[in-house]
Short mmCIF file of C-alpha atoms in Angstrom, two decimals:
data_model
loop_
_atom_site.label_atom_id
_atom_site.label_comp_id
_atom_site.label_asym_id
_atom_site.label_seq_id
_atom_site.Cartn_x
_atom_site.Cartn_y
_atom_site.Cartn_z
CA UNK A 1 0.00 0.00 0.00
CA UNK A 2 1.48 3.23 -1.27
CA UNK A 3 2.91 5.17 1.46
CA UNK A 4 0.87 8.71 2.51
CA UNK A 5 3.30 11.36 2.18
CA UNK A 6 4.75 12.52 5.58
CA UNK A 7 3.52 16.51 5.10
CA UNK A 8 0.22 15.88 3.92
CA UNK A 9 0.03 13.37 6.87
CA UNK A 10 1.07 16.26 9.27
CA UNK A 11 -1.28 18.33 7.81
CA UNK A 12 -4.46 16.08 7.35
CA UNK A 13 -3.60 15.64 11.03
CA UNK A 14 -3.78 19.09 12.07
CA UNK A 15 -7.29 19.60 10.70
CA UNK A 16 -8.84 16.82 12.83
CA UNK A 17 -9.27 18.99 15.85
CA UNK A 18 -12.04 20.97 14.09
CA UNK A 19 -13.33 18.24 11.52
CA UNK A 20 -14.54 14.64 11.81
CA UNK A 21 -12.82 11.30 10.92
CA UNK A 22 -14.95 10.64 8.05
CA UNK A 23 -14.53 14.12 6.62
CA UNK A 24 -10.12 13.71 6.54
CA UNK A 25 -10.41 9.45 5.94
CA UNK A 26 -11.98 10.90 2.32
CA UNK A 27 -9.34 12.99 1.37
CA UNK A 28 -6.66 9.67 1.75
CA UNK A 29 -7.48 7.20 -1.44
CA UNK A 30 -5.58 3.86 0.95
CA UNK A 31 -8.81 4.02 3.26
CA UNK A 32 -11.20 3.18 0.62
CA UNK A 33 -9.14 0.07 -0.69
CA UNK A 34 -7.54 -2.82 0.30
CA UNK A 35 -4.22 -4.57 -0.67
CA UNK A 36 -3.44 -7.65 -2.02
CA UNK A 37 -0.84 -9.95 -1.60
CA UNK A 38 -0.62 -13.26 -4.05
CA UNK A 39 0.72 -16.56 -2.24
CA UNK A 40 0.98 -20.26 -4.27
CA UNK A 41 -1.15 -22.75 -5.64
CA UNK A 42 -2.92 -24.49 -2.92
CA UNK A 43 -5.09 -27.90 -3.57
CA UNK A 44 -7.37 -28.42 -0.58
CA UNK A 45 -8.14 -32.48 0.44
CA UNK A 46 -11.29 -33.65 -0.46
CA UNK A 47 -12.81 -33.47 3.49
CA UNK A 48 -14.64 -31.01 3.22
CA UNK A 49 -13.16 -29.16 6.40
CA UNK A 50 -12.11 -25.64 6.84
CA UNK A 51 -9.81 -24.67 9.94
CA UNK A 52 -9.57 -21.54 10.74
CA UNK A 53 -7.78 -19.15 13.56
CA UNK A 54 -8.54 -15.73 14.96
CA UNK A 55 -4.93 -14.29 16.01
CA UNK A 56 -4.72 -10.51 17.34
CA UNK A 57 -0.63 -9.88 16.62
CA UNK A 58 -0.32 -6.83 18.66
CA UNK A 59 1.10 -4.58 15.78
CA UNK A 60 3.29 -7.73 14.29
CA UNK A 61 6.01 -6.78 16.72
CA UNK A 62 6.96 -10.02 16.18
CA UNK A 63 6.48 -11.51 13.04
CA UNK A 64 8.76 -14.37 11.82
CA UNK A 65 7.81 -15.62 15.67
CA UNK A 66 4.21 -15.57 15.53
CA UNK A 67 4.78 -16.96 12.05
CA UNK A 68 6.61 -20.00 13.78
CA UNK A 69 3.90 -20.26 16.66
CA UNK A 70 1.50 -20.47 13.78
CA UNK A 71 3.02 -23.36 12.18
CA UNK A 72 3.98 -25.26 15.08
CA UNK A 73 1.35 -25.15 17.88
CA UNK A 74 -0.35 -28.67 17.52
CA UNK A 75 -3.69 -26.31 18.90
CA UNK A 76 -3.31 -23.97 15.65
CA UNK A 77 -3.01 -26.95 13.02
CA UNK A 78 -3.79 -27.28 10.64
CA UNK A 79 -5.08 -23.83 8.98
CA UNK A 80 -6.57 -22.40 6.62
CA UNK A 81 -7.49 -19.06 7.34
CA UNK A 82 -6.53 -16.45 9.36
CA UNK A 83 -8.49 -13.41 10.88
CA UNK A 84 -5.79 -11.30 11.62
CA UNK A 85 -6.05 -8.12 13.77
CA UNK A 86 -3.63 -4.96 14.38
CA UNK A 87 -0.86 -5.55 12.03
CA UNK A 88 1.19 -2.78 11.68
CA UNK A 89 3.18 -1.62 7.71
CA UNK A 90 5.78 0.71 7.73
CA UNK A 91 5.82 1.46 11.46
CA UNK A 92 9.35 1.55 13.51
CA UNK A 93 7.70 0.05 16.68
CA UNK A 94 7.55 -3.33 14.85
CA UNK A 95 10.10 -3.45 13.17
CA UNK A 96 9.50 -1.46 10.24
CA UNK A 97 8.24 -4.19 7.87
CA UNK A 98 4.78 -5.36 6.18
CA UNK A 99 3.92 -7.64 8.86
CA UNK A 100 0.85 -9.31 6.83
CA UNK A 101 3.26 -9.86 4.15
CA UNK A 102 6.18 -11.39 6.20
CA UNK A 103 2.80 -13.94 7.49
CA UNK A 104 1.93 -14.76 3.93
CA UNK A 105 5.59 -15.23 2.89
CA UNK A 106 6.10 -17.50 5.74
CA UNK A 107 3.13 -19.27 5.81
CA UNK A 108 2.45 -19.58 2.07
CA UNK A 109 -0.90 -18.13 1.85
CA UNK A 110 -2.47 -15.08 0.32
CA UNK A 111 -3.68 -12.42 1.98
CA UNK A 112 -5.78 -9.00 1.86
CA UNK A 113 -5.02 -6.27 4.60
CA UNK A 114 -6.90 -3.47 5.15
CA UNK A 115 -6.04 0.00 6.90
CA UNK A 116 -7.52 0.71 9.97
CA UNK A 117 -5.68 3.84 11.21
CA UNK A 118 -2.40 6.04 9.92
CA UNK A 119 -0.42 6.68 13.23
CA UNK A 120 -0.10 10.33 12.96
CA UNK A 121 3.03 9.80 16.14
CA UNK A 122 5.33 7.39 13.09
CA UNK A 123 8.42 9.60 11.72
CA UNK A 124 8.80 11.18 8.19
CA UNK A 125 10.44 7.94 6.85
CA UNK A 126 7.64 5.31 8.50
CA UNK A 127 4.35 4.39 6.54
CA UNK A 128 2.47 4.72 10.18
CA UNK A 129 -0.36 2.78 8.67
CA UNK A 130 -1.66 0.28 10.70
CA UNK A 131 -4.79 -2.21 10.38
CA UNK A 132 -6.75 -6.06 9.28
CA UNK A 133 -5.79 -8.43 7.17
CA UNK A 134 -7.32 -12.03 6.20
CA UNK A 135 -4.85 -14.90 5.36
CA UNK A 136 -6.23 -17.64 2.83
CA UNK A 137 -4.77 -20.91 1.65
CA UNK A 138 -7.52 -20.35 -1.19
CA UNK A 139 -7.67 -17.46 -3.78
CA UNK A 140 -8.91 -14.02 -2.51
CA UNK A 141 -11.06 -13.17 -5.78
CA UNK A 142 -12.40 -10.23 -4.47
CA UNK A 143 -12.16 -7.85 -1.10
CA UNK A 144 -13.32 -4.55 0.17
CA UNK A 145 -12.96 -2.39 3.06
CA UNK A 146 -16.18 -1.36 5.35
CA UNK A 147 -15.64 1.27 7.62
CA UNK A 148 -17.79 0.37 10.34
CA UNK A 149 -19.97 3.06 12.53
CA UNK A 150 -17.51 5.71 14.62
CA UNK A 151 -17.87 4.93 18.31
CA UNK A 152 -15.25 6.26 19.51
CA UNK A 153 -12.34 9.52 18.18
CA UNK A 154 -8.90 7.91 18.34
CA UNK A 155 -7.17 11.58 17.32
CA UNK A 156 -7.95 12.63 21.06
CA UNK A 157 -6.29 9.14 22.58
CA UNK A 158 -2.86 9.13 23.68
CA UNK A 159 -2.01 7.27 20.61
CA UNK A 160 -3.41 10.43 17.98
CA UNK A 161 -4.38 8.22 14.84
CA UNK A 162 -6.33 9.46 11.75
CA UNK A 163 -8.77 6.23 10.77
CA UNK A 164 -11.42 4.41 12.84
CA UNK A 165 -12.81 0.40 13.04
CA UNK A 166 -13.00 -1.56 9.89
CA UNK A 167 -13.76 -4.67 8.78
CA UNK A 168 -12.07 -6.25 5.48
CA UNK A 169 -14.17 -8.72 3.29
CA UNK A 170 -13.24 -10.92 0.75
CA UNK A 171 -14.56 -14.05 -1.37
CA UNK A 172 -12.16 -17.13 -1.80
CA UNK A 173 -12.12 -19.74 -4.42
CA UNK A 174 -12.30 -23.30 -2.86
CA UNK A 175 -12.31 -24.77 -6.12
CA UNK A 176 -15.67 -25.92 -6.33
CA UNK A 177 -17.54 -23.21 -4.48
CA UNK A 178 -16.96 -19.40 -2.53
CA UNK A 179 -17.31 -18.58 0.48
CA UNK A 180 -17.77 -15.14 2.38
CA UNK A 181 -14.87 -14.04 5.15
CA UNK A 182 -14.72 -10.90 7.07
CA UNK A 183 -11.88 -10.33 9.59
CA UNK A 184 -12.85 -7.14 11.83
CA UNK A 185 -12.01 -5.57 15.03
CA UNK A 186 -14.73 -4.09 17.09
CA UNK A 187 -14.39 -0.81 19.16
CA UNK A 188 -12.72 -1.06 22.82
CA UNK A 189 -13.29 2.42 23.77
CA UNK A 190 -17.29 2.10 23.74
CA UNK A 191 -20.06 0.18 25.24
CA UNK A 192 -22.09 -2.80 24.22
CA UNK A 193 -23.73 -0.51 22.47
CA UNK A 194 -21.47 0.74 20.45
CA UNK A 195 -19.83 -2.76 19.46
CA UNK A 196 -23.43 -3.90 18.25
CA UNK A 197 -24.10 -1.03 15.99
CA UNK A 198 -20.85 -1.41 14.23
CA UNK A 199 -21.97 -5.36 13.65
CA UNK A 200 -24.68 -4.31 12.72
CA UNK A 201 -23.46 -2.64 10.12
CA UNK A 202 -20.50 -5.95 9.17
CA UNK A 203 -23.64 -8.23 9.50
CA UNK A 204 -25.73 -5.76 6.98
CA UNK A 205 -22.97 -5.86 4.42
CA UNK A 206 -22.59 -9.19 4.46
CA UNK A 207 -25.81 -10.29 3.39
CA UNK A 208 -25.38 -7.93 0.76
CA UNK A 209 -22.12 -9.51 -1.12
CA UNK A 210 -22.34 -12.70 0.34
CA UNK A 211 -25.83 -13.49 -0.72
CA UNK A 212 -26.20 -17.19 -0.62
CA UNK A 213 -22.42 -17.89 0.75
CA UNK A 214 -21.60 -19.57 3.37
CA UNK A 215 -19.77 -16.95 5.65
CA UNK A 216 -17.44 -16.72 8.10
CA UNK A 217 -16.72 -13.64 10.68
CA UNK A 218 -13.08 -13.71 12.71
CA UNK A 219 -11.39 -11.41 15.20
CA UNK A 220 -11.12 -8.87 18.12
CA UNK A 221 -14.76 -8.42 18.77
CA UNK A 222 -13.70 -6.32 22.11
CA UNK A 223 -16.70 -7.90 23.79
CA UNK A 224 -15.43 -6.76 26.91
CA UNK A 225 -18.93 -6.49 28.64
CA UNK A 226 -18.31 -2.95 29.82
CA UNK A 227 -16.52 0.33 28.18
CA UNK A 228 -12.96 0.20 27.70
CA UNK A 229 -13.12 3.81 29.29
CA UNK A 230 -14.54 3.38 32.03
CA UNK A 231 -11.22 2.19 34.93
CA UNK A 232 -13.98 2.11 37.79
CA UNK A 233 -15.66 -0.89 36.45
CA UNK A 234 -12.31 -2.17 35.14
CA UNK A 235 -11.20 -1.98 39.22
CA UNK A 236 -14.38 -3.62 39.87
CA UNK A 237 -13.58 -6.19 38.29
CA UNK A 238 -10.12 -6.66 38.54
CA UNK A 239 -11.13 -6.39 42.69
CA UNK A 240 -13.90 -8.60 42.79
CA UNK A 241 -13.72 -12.58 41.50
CA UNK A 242 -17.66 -12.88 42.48
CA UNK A 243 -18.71 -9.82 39.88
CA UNK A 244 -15.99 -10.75 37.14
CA UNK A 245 -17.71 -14.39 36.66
CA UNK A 246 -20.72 -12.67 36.52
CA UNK A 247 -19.36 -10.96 33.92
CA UNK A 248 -18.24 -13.40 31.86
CA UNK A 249 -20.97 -15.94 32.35
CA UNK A 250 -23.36 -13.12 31.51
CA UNK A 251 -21.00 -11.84 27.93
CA UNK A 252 -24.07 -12.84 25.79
CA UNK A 253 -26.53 -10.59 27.68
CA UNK A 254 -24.10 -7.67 28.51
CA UNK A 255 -22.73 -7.70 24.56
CA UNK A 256 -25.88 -7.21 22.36
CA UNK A 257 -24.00 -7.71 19.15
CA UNK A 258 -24.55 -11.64 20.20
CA UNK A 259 -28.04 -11.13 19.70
CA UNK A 260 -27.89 -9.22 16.41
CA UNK A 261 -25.52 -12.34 15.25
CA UNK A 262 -27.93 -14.62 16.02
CA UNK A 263 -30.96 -12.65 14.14
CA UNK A 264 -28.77 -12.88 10.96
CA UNK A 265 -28.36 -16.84 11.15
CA UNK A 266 -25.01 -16.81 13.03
CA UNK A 267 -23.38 -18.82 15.65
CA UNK A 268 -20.44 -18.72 17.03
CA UNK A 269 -17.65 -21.02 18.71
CA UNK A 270 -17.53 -21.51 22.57
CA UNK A 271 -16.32 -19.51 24.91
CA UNK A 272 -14.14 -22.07 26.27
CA UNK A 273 -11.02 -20.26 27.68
CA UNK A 274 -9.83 -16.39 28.20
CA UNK A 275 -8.14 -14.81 24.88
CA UNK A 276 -6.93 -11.63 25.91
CA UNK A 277 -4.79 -10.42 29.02
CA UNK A 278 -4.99 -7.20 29.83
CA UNK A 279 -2.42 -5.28 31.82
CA UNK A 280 -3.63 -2.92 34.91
CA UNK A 281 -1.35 -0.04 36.13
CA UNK A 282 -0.92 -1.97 39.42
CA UNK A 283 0.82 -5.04 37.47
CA UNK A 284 -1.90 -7.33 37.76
CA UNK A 285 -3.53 -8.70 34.93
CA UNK A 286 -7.59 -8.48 33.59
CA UNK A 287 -8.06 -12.04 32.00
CA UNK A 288 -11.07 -11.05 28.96
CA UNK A 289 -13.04 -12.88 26.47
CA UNK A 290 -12.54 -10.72 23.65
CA UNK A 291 -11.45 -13.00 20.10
CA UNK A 292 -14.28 -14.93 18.38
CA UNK A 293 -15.54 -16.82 15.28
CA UNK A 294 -19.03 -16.60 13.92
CA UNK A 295 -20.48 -18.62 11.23
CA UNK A 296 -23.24 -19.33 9.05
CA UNK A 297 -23.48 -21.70 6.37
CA UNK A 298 -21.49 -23.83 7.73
CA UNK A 299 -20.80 -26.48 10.65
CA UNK A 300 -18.53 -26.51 13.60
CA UNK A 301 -17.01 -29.30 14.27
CA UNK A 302 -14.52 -28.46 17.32
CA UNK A 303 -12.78 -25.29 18.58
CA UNK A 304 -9.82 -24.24 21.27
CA UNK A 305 -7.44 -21.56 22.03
CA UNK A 306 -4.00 -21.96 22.16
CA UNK A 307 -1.63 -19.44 24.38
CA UNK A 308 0.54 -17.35 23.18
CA UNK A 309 2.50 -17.14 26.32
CA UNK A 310 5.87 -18.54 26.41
CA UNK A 311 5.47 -20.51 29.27
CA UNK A 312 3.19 -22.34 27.73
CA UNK A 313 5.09 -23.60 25.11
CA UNK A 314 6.51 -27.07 24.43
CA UNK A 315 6.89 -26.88 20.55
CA UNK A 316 9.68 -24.36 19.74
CA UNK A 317 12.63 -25.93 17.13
CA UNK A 318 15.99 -25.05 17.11
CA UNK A 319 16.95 -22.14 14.64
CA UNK A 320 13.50 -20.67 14.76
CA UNK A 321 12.51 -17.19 15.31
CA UNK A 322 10.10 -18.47 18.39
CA UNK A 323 13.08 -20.47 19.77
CA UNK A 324 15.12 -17.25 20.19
CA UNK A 325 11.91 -14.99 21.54
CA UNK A 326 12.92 -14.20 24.92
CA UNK A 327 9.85 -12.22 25.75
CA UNK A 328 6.93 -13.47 27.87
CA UNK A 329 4.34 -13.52 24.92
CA UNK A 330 4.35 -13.13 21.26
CA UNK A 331 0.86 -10.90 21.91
CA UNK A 332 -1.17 -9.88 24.62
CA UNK A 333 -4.10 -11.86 22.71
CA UNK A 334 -4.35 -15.75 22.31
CA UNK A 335 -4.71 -18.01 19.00
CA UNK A 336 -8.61 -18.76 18.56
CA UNK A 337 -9.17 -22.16 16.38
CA UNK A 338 -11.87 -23.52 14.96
CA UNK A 339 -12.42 -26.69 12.39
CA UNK A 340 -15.70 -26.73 10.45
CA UNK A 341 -17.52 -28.11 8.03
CA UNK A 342 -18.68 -26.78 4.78
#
């Protein structure tokens, strides 16, 4: 994706403390397109089975690692596709590199990314762009962007970004038939609200250019079951073990987009285990549901989560990028899998 030049970044910037994200997004052509990246021949067996993985990379800090992880955890094998979430192009923090095209290289697959937000902090020489991709052992034969309802103004976050939520869709050739994928990330700084509306709005387009597919929906759904702003109910819970199972046990009523999934013909996989670890400023750690798949069309047939924490690991091979990681995990999110049947 062609890079936004650095003073008409600046600028664009500038301008977004007296007009709107949608008003500066339509002045900057790579928000209304997606990029493509072609991987080899693939020739799927005859079972009939699609596996698939939700994976939040936490910018792609590191790539070639999670690239291992993904190729070597028995719980993320095999796969098929991939519903990636923040991957970072052009940005210093991670390295610098297209991190959904070091995933396709690696893993052999083609992919689509999508930009979610240009990082108005990157330097003169960094792309700053930052955003979704989908990974496909299958041909991508077409893909879009949707930029989902604004429920929250990231220019006036610590982290001053021009862009807002998106979802990226695509339609892959299986050979004998298409199917629908989306791979989106949902709004953290909002309410239940807020997170419905804007799947609303994925759901809405889906029936549109999937009409008659079998679909499939992947990635950070932030189903948090409370706003992301709001650090008294985030103490709450953090402070009280009887109110955070209610929580969780409760994520279905307290995050409405579960409902509006299931009025569309969706389902979803389990919630079998926690997929995102959030850090508090006291050094404890908020254990969340937050990284799902949703379906319709097609079957499941099992699902799991595999951690991403290095303590956890009993698969790493010599010479490998994941054998020389010497952090405590590759993200702060875990690997969602699912096998099902279409």
């Amino acid at each position: 994706m062609e890079k936004l030049e650095f003073q008409k970044r600046i600028a664009l910037g500038k301008r977004l403390a007296q007009q709107s994200q949608a008003q500066i997004m339509s002045e900057i052509s790579q928000f209304t397109h997606t990029e493509h990246i072609d991987g080899p021949a693939y020739h799927p067996t005859p079972d009939r089975m699609l596996y698939a993985a939700v994976f939040n990379l936490e910018r792609g800090t590191y790539a070639d690692a999670c690239a291992d992880f993904l190729l070597d955890c028995p719980d993320c094998r095999p796969v098929d596709l991939i519903f990636a979430n923040e991957l970072d192009d052009g940005c210093i923090r991670s390295g610098g590199g297209n991190t959904t095209r070091v995933l396709a290289e690696r893993l052999g697959m083609h992919a689509v990314f999508g930009l979610e937000f240009v990082e108005l902090s990157a330097g003169a020489e960094e792309k700053g762009f930052h955003g979704n991709a989908l990974l496909s052992r299958w041909p991508i034969v077409w893909s879009e962007v949707l930029r989902l309802p604004e429920a929250y103004n990231w220019y006036f976050d610590r982290q001053t970004r021009i862009g807002g939520r998106c979802a990226v869709f695509a339609r892959l050739d299986l050979g004998d038939r298409e199917i629908g994928a989306v791979s989106v990330h949902l709004e953290n700084r909002t309410d239940g609200i807020g997170r419905r509306e804007q799947m609303q709005a994925v759901l809405k387009h889906a029936a549109q250019v999937f009409d008659g597919l079998p679909v499939i929906i992947g990635g950070d759904l932030n189903t948090n079951t409370f706003d992301g702003r709001d650090t008294d109910m985030i103490r709450l819970l953090a402070d009280d073990p009887e109110i955070y199972r209610s929580h969780l046990k409760e994520m279905t009523e307290r995050e409405p987009l579960f409902d509006a999934a299931r009025i569309a013909g969706y389902a979803w996989q389990p919630a079998s285990a926690m997929t995102r670890r959030k850090p508090l400023p006291d050094g404890r750690t908020l254990e969340l549901q937050l990284d799902w798949i949703l379906y319709r069309g097609v079957q499941l047939a099992d699902s799991r989560v595999a951690s991403t924490r290095a303590d956890d690991w009993t698969f790493t091979r010599e010479g490998e990028a994941l054998k020389r990681f010497s952090g405590q995990q590759l993200s702060d999110h875990n690997v969602v899998w699912a096998k099902l049947y279409i």
